[in-house]
Amino acid sequence: MEGFKIAMKVIEEIDKKIKPLIGWEKAEEIVKIGADGTPTKRIDLIAENIAISILEKYGGGILISEEIGLKVIGNDLEHIFILDPIDGTYNALKSIPIYSTSIAIAKIRSEDKKSIRENINDLKWIKKFIANNYSINDLYIGIVKNLATGEIYYGIKGYGSYLEKDNEKIRIKTKNIKNLREASIGLFVYGLSNDLLEFLKEKKVRRIRLFGSTALEMCYVVSGALDAYINVNENSRLCDIAGAYVICKEGNAVITNKNGKELNIKLNLMEKTSLIVSNKYLHKKLISLFGNKWIIKPIRFGIVVREDKKEAIELAIKVCEYLKNKNIPYCVEPFLKDIVGGEPFNIQKMSHIIAIGGDGTILRASRLVNGEVVPIIAVNMGKVGFLSEFSKDEIFKVIDKVISGDYDIEKRSKLKCEIIKDNKVIETPSALNEMVVITKNPAKILEFEVYINDKLIENVRADGIIISTPTGSTAYSLSAGGPIVSPNVDCFIITPICPYKLSSRPLVVPSSDKIKLKLKLDKPALLVIDGSVEYEINRDDELIFKKSDSYAYFVKGQSFYDKLNRCFKVK
């Protein structure tokens, strides 16, 4: 029997036999851990066993499913079936009418059948072979049925996508909504990120829907019930999206990961991805909100280099020659222009900055960015390099990755400060690492009142006090006894410098909190921003620290913990 008819038989039989289980108290019992590592409920296992029995009856094939993993069924090696027995299990168990069965099909190539037959009893070999030779783009049929309403969505490669509803067959494709403010978005919100929280808070779209069934939400984009579906987490699994993927592709939807890259995931149960599904007009806008927006921009590098280090300048010259040979435009600071040519340094024209030096050079690059959304490629030519992502030996490989779009971006919080002096407000530049209040004269102790959200929490007598970002937790704050904090933690660290009282300890607070310091002794002090910008502070001046509206962006290299190992010479 042809693949489409077999898949429809599977869908129909699951629909018929699952409906009586809705509301049954034993349906939600966890009976095992599935092959994908998640708990299997009784209703999931029953649905999968129904599918297996149908495949056995009508010839079989290779089945990839959440509970069983991979199974060769019968003697027919015509098709690979990707099954999600119940998508939206929670909804099904609570009788919320948004749950489905999803199935997708790929044809097994003629030249592969012999190899599979020769290894038919070796499931490990077959799993590896299928994963290495077939991807989601080999799927040619996708079917999703809303088991609660009876609506059937299906797509056939080259023939379009359709919705069968109330005995009517309707050709479906995405709507041409162009304005986010007019769009309805389906959102997967498990593990809310900062980007998602900001998106929800700022209400950038007309409405947001949380349905809890990935396959159906993807189909809703094609049928016009939604204008986009977004999951920014890397946890959309092959079985979740396979059936709807074909329907979306055939219905003119653009479907990529959050960075705009084609999915092309392997036919492997454990494959996962982030997901943005929308029409072509909204897609770039959604990538710019949730992913690597720079992938879709023209490349023009800015070069920032430590001017007093010969080795750093020599590497900068090699980088410029490399870019020139690739016909990639670049901008340089005045002292380099006579040596390497290039365009004058203009932050408005740059897509990325290559910072070559130590942490000081990278902080300088961050200041030069001055609130613009320009990622930094941080190359270590210093001694420690906590801010650096790459070694000098990696730079040309990284440049190639950026040019080809094969890279990720890490977003770092920054800190801003308002100085209230004589009832006047002075706004300072933002800090990537820290802001420090210290005595202007050495060996003189200061006294502060420390407030969080206008509540006095402590009187601190110390040589100074550090307000640090997570990025700066490994800088001055660490030397003063502060904690090491991962850059993706949304917080700030308040660290006294050599405090008089043993009870004055570092304090970690949410980045949404307002931190206020009031200087209480009649001694001149300095506010120092990232070790370079200074403001004089006097008695009764108030310093108000908040999360900056701007961020720093870095091309991602080493993991934070690998960097710790390198800097602390653990390995």
Coordinates of C-alpha atoms in Angstrom, one line a residue:
M1 CA 0.0 0.0 0.0
E2 CA 1.3 3.5 -0.8
G3 CA 2.7 5.5 2.1
F4 CA 0.0 8.2 2.2
K5 CA -2.8 5.6 2.6
I6 CA -0.8 3.7 5.3
A7 CA -0.3 7.0 7.2
M8 CA -3.9 7.8 7.0
K9 CA -4.8 4.4 8.3
V10 CA -2.5 5.0 11.3
I11 CA -4.1 8.4 12.0
E12 CA -7.7 7.0 11.7
E13 CA -7.1 4.0 13.9
I14 CA -5.4 6.1 16.6
D15 CA -8.3 8.6 16.4
K16 CA -10.9 5.9 16.8
K17 CA -9.2 4.1 19.7
I18 CA -7.8 7.1 21.7
K19 CA -11.1 9.0 22.0
P20 CA -12.6 6.6 24.6
L21 CA -9.4 7.1 26.8
I22 CA -9.8 10.8 27.2
G23 CA -10.8 11.4 30.8
W24 CA -9.8 7.9 31.9
E25 CA -7.7 8.3 35.1
K26 CA -5.2 5.6 34.1
A27 CA -4.4 7.3 30.8
E28 CA -2.0 9.7 32.5
E29 CA 0.0 7.1 34.4
I30 CA 3.7 7.1 33.6
V31 CA 4.5 3.6 32.5
K32 CA 8.1 4.0 31.4
I33 CA 10.8 6.3 30.2
G34 CA 10.7 6.7 26.4
A35 CA 13.6 6.3 24.0
D36 CA 13.9 10.1 23.9
G37 CA 14.5 10.1 27.7
T38 CA 11.1 11.7 28.6
P39 CA 8.4 10.0 30.7
T40 CA 5.9 7.9 28.6
K41 CA 2.3 8.1 29.7
R42 CA -0.1 5.2 29.2
I43 CA -2.0 7.1 26.5
D44 CA 1.2 7.7 24.5
L45 CA 2.1 4.0 24.6
I46 CA -1.3 2.9 23.6
A47 CA -1.3 5.2 20.6
E48 CA 2.1 4.1 19.5
N49 CA 1.1 0.4 19.8
I50 CA -1.9 1.1 17.6
A51 CA 0.4 2.6 15.0
I52 CA 2.7 -0.4 15.1
S53 CA -0.1 -2.8 14.6
I54 CA -1.3 -0.9 11.5
L55 CA 2.1 -0.8 10.0
E56 CA 2.5 -4.6 10.6
K57 CA -0.9 -5.2 8.9
Y58 CA -0.1 -3.1 5.8
G59 CA 3.5 -4.0 5.1
G60 CA 5.6 -2.1 7.6
G61 CA 8.8 -0.1 7.2
I62 CA 11.2 1.7 9.5
L63 CA 9.4 3.5 12.4
I64 CA 10.9 6.3 14.4
S65 CA 8.8 7.2 17.4
E66 CA 9.2 8.9 20.8
E67 CA 8.4 5.9 22.9
I68 CA 10.0 3.0 21.0
G69 CA 12.8 4.9 19.4
L70 CA 13.5 3.0 16.1
K71 CA 11.8 -0.2 15.0
V72 CA 11.9 -2.2 11.8
I73 CA 8.4 -3.5 11.1
G74 CA 7.6 -6.3 8.6
N75 CA 9.4 -6.9 5.4
D76 CA 8.6 -3.8 3.5
L77 CA 11.5 -1.4 3.3
E78 CA 9.8 1.3 1.2
H79 CA 9.3 3.9 3.8
I80 CA 10.6 5.6 7.0
F81 CA 7.7 6.7 9.2
I82 CA 8.3 9.5 11.8
L83 CA 5.5 9.3 14.4
D84 CA 4.4 11.5 17.3
P85 CA 1.6 9.3 18.7
I86 CA 0.0 12.1 20.8
D87 CA 1.3 15.7 20.4
G88 CA -0.2 17.7 23.3
T89 CA -0.6 14.9 25.8
Y90 CA -1.3 17.3 28.6
N91 CA -4.2 18.9 26.6
A92 CA -5.5 15.4 25.8
L93 CA -5.5 14.3 29.4
K94 CA -7.3 17.5 30.5
S95 CA -9.8 17.4 27.6
I96 CA -8.4 20.7 26.1
P97 CA -9.3 20.3 22.4
I98 CA -5.8 20.9 21.0
Y99 CA -4.0 17.6 20.6
S100 CA -3.0 15.6 17.6
T101 CA -1.4 12.6 16.0
S102 CA 1.4 13.5 13.6
I103 CA 3.1 11.4 11.0
A104 CA 5.7 12.0 8.3
I105 CA 7.1 9.8 5.6
A106 CA 10.4 9.5 3.7
K107 CA 11.1 7.0 0.9
I108 CA 14.0 4.7 1.4
R109 CA 16.3 5.0 -1.6
S110 CA 16.7 1.9 -3.8
E111 CA 20.4 1.8 -3.3
D112 CA 20.1 1.8 0.5
K113 CA 17.6 -1.1 0.8
K114 CA 20.3 -3.8 0.2
S115 CA 22.5 -2.4 3.0
I116 CA 19.6 -2.2 5.4
R117 CA 18.5 -5.8 4.7
E118 CA 22.1 -7.0 5.3
N119 CA 22.0 -5.4 8.7
I120 CA 18.4 -5.9 9.5
N121 CA 19.0 -7.3 13.0
D122 CA 21.5 -4.6 14.0
L123 CA 19.3 -1.7 15.2
K124 CA 22.3 0.4 16.2
W125 CA 23.7 0.2 12.7
I126 CA 20.3 1.0 11.1
K127 CA 19.9 4.1 13.4
K128 CA 23.3 5.4 12.5
F129 CA 22.7 4.7 8.8
I130 CA 19.4 6.4 8.7
A131 CA 20.7 9.4 10.6
N132 CA 23.8 9.7 8.4
N133 CA 21.9 9.4 5.1
Y134 CA 18.4 11.0 5.7
S135 CA 17.3 14.3 6.9
I136 CA 14.0 16.1 7.5
N137 CA 14.2 17.4 3.9
D138 CA 13.8 13.9 2.6
L139 CA 10.3 13.8 4.0
Y140 CA 7.7 13.9 1.2
I141 CA 4.4 13.4 3.1
G142 CA 3.2 15.0 6.4
I143 CA -0.1 14.5 8.1
V144 CA -1.4 16.1 11.3
K145 CA -4.9 15.4 12.7
N146 CA -6.5 17.3 15.5
L147 CA -8.0 14.4 17.4
A148 CA -10.4 16.6 19.3
T149 CA -12.0 18.4 16.3
G150 CA -11.3 15.9 13.4
E151 CA -9.5 18.5 11.3
I152 CA -6.8 16.9 9.1
Y153 CA -3.8 18.9 7.7
Y154 CA -1.6 17.2 5.2
G155 CA 1.1 18.2 2.7
I156 CA 2.6 16.2 -0.2
K157 CA 6.0 17.4 -1.6
G158 CA 5.4 19.2 -4.9
Y159 CA 1.5 19.1 -4.5
G160 CA 0.8 21.7 -1.8
S161 CA -0.9 21.6 1.6
Y162 CA -4.5 21.0 2.4
L163 CA -7.0 21.1 5.3
E164 CA -9.9 18.6 5.4
K165 CA -12.7 20.0 7.6
D166 CA -16.4 19.2 7.6
N167 CA -16.0 17.0 4.5
E168 CA -14.4 19.9 2.6
K169 CA -10.9 19.9 1.2
I170 CA -9.2 23.4 1.3
R171 CA -5.9 24.4 -0.2
I172 CA -3.9 26.3 2.5
K173 CA -0.9 28.6 2.6
T174 CA 0.4 31.3 4.8
K175 CA -1.2 34.8 5.0
N176 CA 0.8 37.8 3.8
I177 CA 0.8 39.7 7.1
K178 CA 3.7 42.1 7.0
N179 CA 3.4 44.0 10.3
L180 CA 4.2 42.4 13.6
R181 CA 1.7 44.6 15.3
E182 CA -1.0 42.9 13.3
A183 CA 0.3 39.4 13.8
S184 CA -0.9 36.5 16.0
I185 CA 2.0 34.5 17.3
G186 CA 2.0 31.0 18.8
L187 CA 4.7 30.7 21.4
F188 CA 6.4 27.9 23.3
V189 CA 7.4 29.5 26.6
Y190 CA 8.9 26.7 28.7
G191 CA 12.1 28.1 30.2
L192 CA 11.4 31.8 29.6
S193 CA 14.5 33.6 28.3
N194 CA 15.2 37.3 28.7
D195 CA 14.4 37.8 25.0
L196 CA 11.0 36.2 25.5
L197 CA 10.2 38.1 28.6
E198 CA 11.1 41.4 26.8
F199 CA 9.0 40.3 23.9
L200 CA 6.0 39.6 26.1
K201 CA 6.5 42.8 28.1
E202 CA 6.8 45.1 25.1
K203 CA 3.7 43.6 23.3
K204 CA 5.3 43.7 19.9
V205 CA 2.5 41.7 18.3
R206 CA -1.3 41.9 18.3
R207 CA -1.8 38.7 20.3
I208 CA 0.1 35.7 21.6
R209 CA -1.3 32.2 21.9
L210 CA 0.0 29.3 24.0
F211 CA -1.7 26.2 22.7
G212 CA 0.7 23.4 23.8
S213 CA 0.8 21.4 20.6
T214 CA 3.7 22.1 18.4
A215 CA 2.5 20.2 15.3
L216 CA -0.9 21.9 15.3
E217 CA 0.5 25.3 16.0
M218 CA 2.8 24.9 13.0
C219 CA -0.2 23.9 10.9
Y220 CA -2.2 26.9 12.2
V221 CA 0.5 29.2 10.6
V222 CA -0.2 27.6 7.2
S223 CA -4.0 27.6 7.6
G224 CA -4.0 31.3 8.7
A225 CA -5.1 30.8 12.3
L226 CA -1.7 32.0 13.4
D227 CA 0.9 34.2 11.6
A228 CA 3.9 32.6 13.2
Y229 CA 5.0 29.9 15.7
I230 CA 8.2 30.4 17.7
N231 CA 10.2 28.1 20.0
V232 CA 13.5 29.8 20.9
N233 CA 14.7 26.9 23.0
E234 CA 16.7 24.0 21.4
N235 CA 14.1 21.4 22.3
S236 CA 11.8 21.0 19.4
R237 CA 12.3 17.3 18.6
L238 CA 12.2 15.5 15.2
C239 CA 9.0 13.7 16.1
D240 CA 7.3 16.9 17.3
I241 CA 7.8 18.8 14.0
A242 CA 8.3 16.2 11.2
G243 CA 4.7 15.9 10.0
A244 CA 4.0 19.6 10.2
Y245 CA 7.3 20.4 8.6
V246 CA 6.2 19.1 5.2
I247 CA 2.8 20.8 5.5
C248 CA 4.6 24.2 6.3
K249 CA 7.1 23.8 3.5
E250 CA 4.3 23.1 1.0
G251 CA 2.1 25.9 2.4
N252 CA 4.7 28.6 1.6
A253 CA 5.9 29.0 5.2
V254 CA 9.5 29.8 6.0
I255 CA 10.7 27.4 8.6
T256 CA 14.2 27.7 10.2
N257 CA 15.9 27.7 13.5
K258 CA 15.9 30.9 15.5
N259 CA 19.0 32.1 13.6
G260 CA 17.4 31.7 10.2
K261 CA 19.4 28.6 9.3
E262 CA 17.7 25.8 7.4
L263 CA 16.7 23.0 9.7
N264 CA 18.0 20.0 7.8
I265 CA 18.1 17.9 11.0
K266 CA 18.9 14.2 10.7
L267 CA 16.2 11.5 10.9
N268 CA 17.4 10.7 14.4
L269 CA 15.0 10.6 17.4
M270 CA 17.4 12.7 19.6
E271 CA 17.7 15.6 17.1
K272 CA 16.4 18.9 18.5
T273 CA 16.2 22.4 17.2
S274 CA 14.9 25.9 17.9
L275 CA 12.1 26.9 15.6
I276 CA 10.6 29.9 13.8
V277 CA 7.7 29.3 11.4
S278 CA 6.1 32.3 9.6
N279 CA 5.5 33.9 6.2
K280 CA 8.5 35.4 4.4
Y281 CA 7.6 39.0 5.5
L282 CA 7.6 38.3 9.3
H283 CA 10.5 35.9 9.3
K284 CA 13.4 38.3 9.2
K285 CA 11.7 40.5 11.9
L286 CA 11.4 37.5 14.2
I287 CA 15.0 36.4 13.6
S288 CA 16.1 39.9 14.6
L289 CA 14.1 39.6 17.8
F290 CA 15.1 36.1 18.9
G291 CA 18.1 34.9 16.9
N292 CA 21.3 36.0 15.1
K293 CA 20.1 38.9 13.1
W294 CA 23.6 39.6 11.8
I295 CA 23.5 36.5 9.6
I296 CA 21.1 38.3 7.3
K297 CA 23.2 41.5 7.2
P298 CA 26.1 42.5 4.8
I299 CA 29.4 41.8 6.5
R300 CA 31.8 44.8 7.2
F301 CA 34.3 44.3 10.0
G302 CA 35.8 47.0 12.3
I303 CA 39.3 46.3 13.6
V304 CA 40.2 47.4 17.2
V305 CA 43.7 46.5 18.3
R306 CA 45.9 47.1 21.3
E307 CA 48.1 49.9 20.0
D308 CA 51.1 49.4 22.3
K309 CA 51.6 45.7 21.6
K310 CA 53.6 44.7 18.5
E311 CA 52.3 41.2 18.3
A312 CA 48.7 42.4 18.4
I313 CA 49.3 44.9 15.6
E314 CA 51.1 42.3 13.5
L315 CA 48.0 40.0 13.8
A316 CA 45.7 42.9 12.9
I317 CA 47.7 43.5 9.7
K318 CA 47.3 39.8 8.8
V319 CA 43.6 40.0 9.5
C320 CA 43.2 43.0 7.2
E321 CA 45.2 41.3 4.4
Y322 CA 43.0 38.2 4.8
L323 CA 39.8 40.3 4.5
K324 CA 41.2 42.2 1.5
N325 CA 41.9 38.9 -0.3
K326 CA 38.3 37.9 0.4
N327 CA 36.9 41.2 -0.8
I328 CA 35.3 41.8 2.6
P329 CA 35.3 45.5 3.6
Y330 CA 36.8 46.6 6.9
C331 CA 37.2 49.8 9.0
V332 CA 40.3 50.6 11.0
E333 CA 41.4 53.2 13.6
P334 CA 43.5 56.1 12.2
F335 CA 46.9 54.8 13.4
L336 CA 46.4 51.6 11.3
K337 CA 45.0 53.2 8.1
D338 CA 48.3 54.1 6.5
I339 CA 49.6 50.5 7.0
V340 CA 46.6 48.4 6.0
G341 CA 44.2 50.8 4.1
G342 CA 40.5 50.1 4.6
E343 CA 37.8 52.5 5.4
P344 CA 37.8 55.1 8.3
F345 CA 36.5 53.8 11.6
N346 CA 32.7 54.3 11.6
I347 CA 30.6 52.2 14.0
Q348 CA 27.5 53.0 12.0
K349 CA 28.9 51.1 9.0
M350 CA 30.1 48.0 10.8
S351 CA 28.4 44.6 11.2
H352 CA 31.1 43.2 13.6
I353 CA 34.1 44.3 15.5
I354 CA 37.3 42.2 15.8
A355 CA 39.0 43.2 19.0
I356 CA 42.6 42.0 19.2
G357 CA 44.3 42.4 22.6
G358 CA 43.5 41.8 26.3
D359 CA 40.4 42.4 28.3
G360 CA 41.2 46.2 28.2
T361 CA 41.0 46.2 24.4
I362 CA 37.7 44.3 24.5
L363 CA 36.3 46.8 27.0
R364 CA 37.4 49.6 24.7
A365 CA 35.7 48.0 21.8
S366 CA 32.5 47.7 23.9
R367 CA 32.7 51.5 24.6
L368 CA 33.3 52.3 20.9
V369 CA 30.2 50.3 20.1
N370 CA 28.4 52.9 22.3
G371 CA 25.0 51.2 22.4
E372 CA 24.9 50.1 18.7
V373 CA 24.0 46.5 18.1
V374 CA 27.4 45.3 16.8
P375 CA 28.9 41.9 18.0
I376 CA 32.5 41.7 19.1
I377 CA 34.9 39.0 18.0
A378 CA 37.2 38.9 21.1
V379 CA 40.7 37.6 20.3
N380 CA 43.1 37.1 23.3
M381 CA 46.5 38.7 23.0
G382 CA 46.7 39.5 26.7
K383 CA 47.7 37.6 29.9
V384 CA 44.4 36.2 31.1
G385 CA 41.6 37.1 28.7
F386 CA 38.4 36.4 30.7
L387 CA 36.5 38.4 28.1
S388 CA 38.2 36.7 25.1
E389 CA 36.3 34.0 23.2
F390 CA 39.1 33.0 20.8
S391 CA 42.9 32.5 20.6
K392 CA 45.0 34.2 17.9
D393 CA 45.3 30.8 16.2
E394 CA 41.5 30.7 15.7
I395 CA 40.9 34.1 14.3
F396 CA 40.8 33.2 10.5
K397 CA 38.6 30.2 11.1
V398 CA 36.2 32.5 13.1
I399 CA 36.2 35.1 10.3
D400 CA 35.2 32.4 7.8
K401 CA 32.4 31.2 10.1
V402 CA 31.0 34.7 10.4
I403 CA 31.2 35.3 6.7
S404 CA 29.3 32.0 6.1
G405 CA 26.8 32.7 8.9
D406 CA 27.8 29.6 10.8
Y407 CA 28.1 31.1 14.3
D408 CA 26.1 32.0 17.4
I409 CA 25.8 35.2 19.4
E410 CA 26.0 35.6 23.2
K411 CA 24.1 38.6 24.6
R412 CA 25.6 40.2 27.8
S413 CA 23.8 42.6 30.2
K414 CA 25.4 46.0 30.9
L415 CA 25.1 48.4 33.9
K416 CA 24.2 52.1 33.9
C417 CA 24.4 54.7 36.6
E418 CA 22.8 58.0 37.4
I419 CA 24.7 60.4 39.6
I420 CA 22.5 62.7 41.6
K421 CA 24.6 65.7 42.6
D422 CA 23.0 68.9 43.9
N423 CA 19.6 67.8 42.6
K424 CA 21.1 67.4 39.1
V425 CA 21.2 64.1 37.3
I426 CA 24.4 63.0 35.5
E427 CA 24.0 59.9 33.3
T428 CA 27.2 57.9 32.8
P429 CA 28.2 55.5 30.0
S430 CA 27.2 51.9 30.5
A431 CA 29.6 49.3 32.0
L432 CA 30.2 45.8 30.6
N433 CA 32.3 44.7 33.6
E434 CA 31.7 46.9 36.6
M435 CA 31.4 50.3 38.2
V436 CA 33.6 50.9 41.2
V437 CA 33.4 53.6 43.9
I438 CA 36.8 54.0 45.5
T439 CA 38.6 56.7 47.5
K440 CA 40.4 59.4 45.6
N441 CA 43.2 59.3 48.1
P442 CA 44.8 56.0 48.9
A443 CA 44.3 54.2 52.3
K444 CA 41.2 56.3 53.2
I445 CA 38.1 54.4 54.2
L446 CA 34.6 55.3 52.8
E447 CA 31.2 54.8 54.2
F448 CA 28.1 54.0 52.2
E449 CA 24.4 53.5 52.7
V450 CA 23.3 50.7 50.4
Y451 CA 19.7 50.6 49.2
I452 CA 17.9 48.0 47.1
N453 CA 14.6 49.3 45.6
D454 CA 14.8 52.3 48.0
K455 CA 15.1 50.1 51.1
L456 CA 18.2 50.5 53.2
I457 CA 19.9 47.2 53.6
E458 CA 23.3 48.0 55.0
N459 CA 25.8 50.6 56.1
V460 CA 29.1 49.6 54.6
R461 CA 32.5 51.0 55.7
A462 CA 35.2 49.8 53.2
D463 CA 37.9 51.0 50.8
G464 CA 35.3 51.0 48.1
I465 CA 32.4 49.1 46.6
I466 CA 32.0 47.3 43.3
I467 CA 28.7 46.9 41.4
S468 CA 29.4 44.2 38.8
T469 CA 27.6 42.6 35.9
P470 CA 27.8 38.8 35.6
T471 CA 30.4 39.3 32.8
G472 CA 32.5 41.4 35.3
S473 CA 32.1 38.8 38.1
T474 CA 35.5 37.3 37.0
A475 CA 37.2 40.7 37.1
Y476 CA 37.7 43.2 40.0
S477 CA 34.8 41.7 41.9
L478 CA 36.4 38.3 41.9
S479 CA 39.6 39.7 43.3
A480 CA 37.6 41.4 46.1
G481 CA 36.0 38.1 47.1
G482 CA 32.9 38.2 45.0
P483 CA 31.3 35.1 43.4
I484 CA 31.9 33.8 39.9
V485 CA 28.6 34.1 38.0
S486 CA 27.7 32.7 34.6
P487 CA 27.1 35.5 32.0
N488 CA 23.6 34.3 31.2
V489 CA 22.4 34.8 34.8
D490 CA 20.3 38.0 35.0
C491 CA 21.8 39.7 38.1
F492 CA 24.2 42.2 39.5
I493 CA 26.8 41.6 42.3
I494 CA 27.5 44.2 45.0
T495 CA 31.0 43.5 46.5
P496 CA 32.6 45.6 49.3
I497 CA 36.4 46.2 48.9
C498 CA 38.2 45.3 52.1
P499 CA 35.1 46.0 54.4
Y500 CA 35.6 47.0 58.0
K501 CA 32.9 44.6 59.2
L502 CA 33.2 40.8 58.7
S503 CA 29.4 40.7 58.1
S504 CA 29.7 42.9 55.0
R505 CA 29.6 40.2 52.3
P506 CA 29.0 40.3 48.6
L507 CA 25.4 40.3 47.6
V508 CA 23.8 39.1 44.4
V509 CA 20.6 40.8 43.3
P510 CA 18.2 40.6 40.3
S511 CA 19.1 42.9 37.4
S512 CA 15.5 44.3 37.7
D513 CA 16.4 45.8 41.1
K514 CA 17.5 49.4 41.6
I515 CA 20.7 49.7 43.6
K516 CA 21.4 53.0 45.3
L517 CA 24.6 54.1 47.1
K518 CA 24.9 57.2 49.2
L519 CA 28.3 58.4 50.2
K520 CA 28.3 59.4 53.9
L521 CA 31.8 60.6 54.8
D522 CA 33.3 63.9 53.8
K523 CA 36.0 62.4 51.6
P524 CA 36.5 62.7 47.9
A525 CA 35.8 59.5 45.9
L526 CA 35.7 58.4 42.3
L527 CA 33.2 56.4 40.3
V528 CA 35.3 54.4 37.9
I529 CA 33.5 52.7 34.9
D530 CA 35.3 49.6 33.4
G531 CA 38.6 50.9 34.7
S532 CA 38.8 53.9 32.4
V533 CA 36.0 56.5 32.7
E534 CA 36.0 58.5 36.0
Y535 CA 33.5 60.8 37.8
E536 CA 34.3 62.6 41.1
I537 CA 31.8 61.8 43.9
N538 CA 31.3 63.8 47.1
R539 CA 29.4 63.4 50.4
D540 CA 25.6 62.9 50.1
D541 CA 25.9 62.3 46.3
E542 CA 23.6 59.5 45.3
L543 CA 24.5 56.8 42.8
I544 CA 21.6 54.9 41.2
F545 CA 22.5 51.7 39.3
K546 CA 20.2 49.9 37.0
K547 CA 20.3 47.5 34.1
S548 CA 21.3 49.3 30.9
D549 CA 18.9 49.5 28.0
S550 CA 21.8 48.4 25.7
Y551 CA 23.6 45.1 25.6
A552 CA 27.0 43.8 24.6
Y553 CA 27.0 41.1 21.9
F554 CA 29.8 38.6 21.4
V555 CA 30.5 36.0 18.7
K556 CA 30.3 32.9 20.8
G557 CA 33.4 30.7 21.2
Q558 CA 34.4 28.8 24.2
S559 CA 31.8 27.8 26.8
F560 CA 32.0 29.9 30.0
Y561 CA 33.2 26.8 32.0
D562 CA 36.0 26.0 29.5
K563 CA 37.1 29.6 29.8
L564 CA 37.3 29.3 33.5
N565 CA 39.4 26.2 33.1
R566 CA 41.7 28.1 30.8
C567 CA 42.0 31.2 32.9
F568 CA 42.5 29.4 36.1
K569 CA 44.8 26.8 34.4
V570 CA 42.7 23.9 35.7
K571 CA 43.6 22.0 32.6

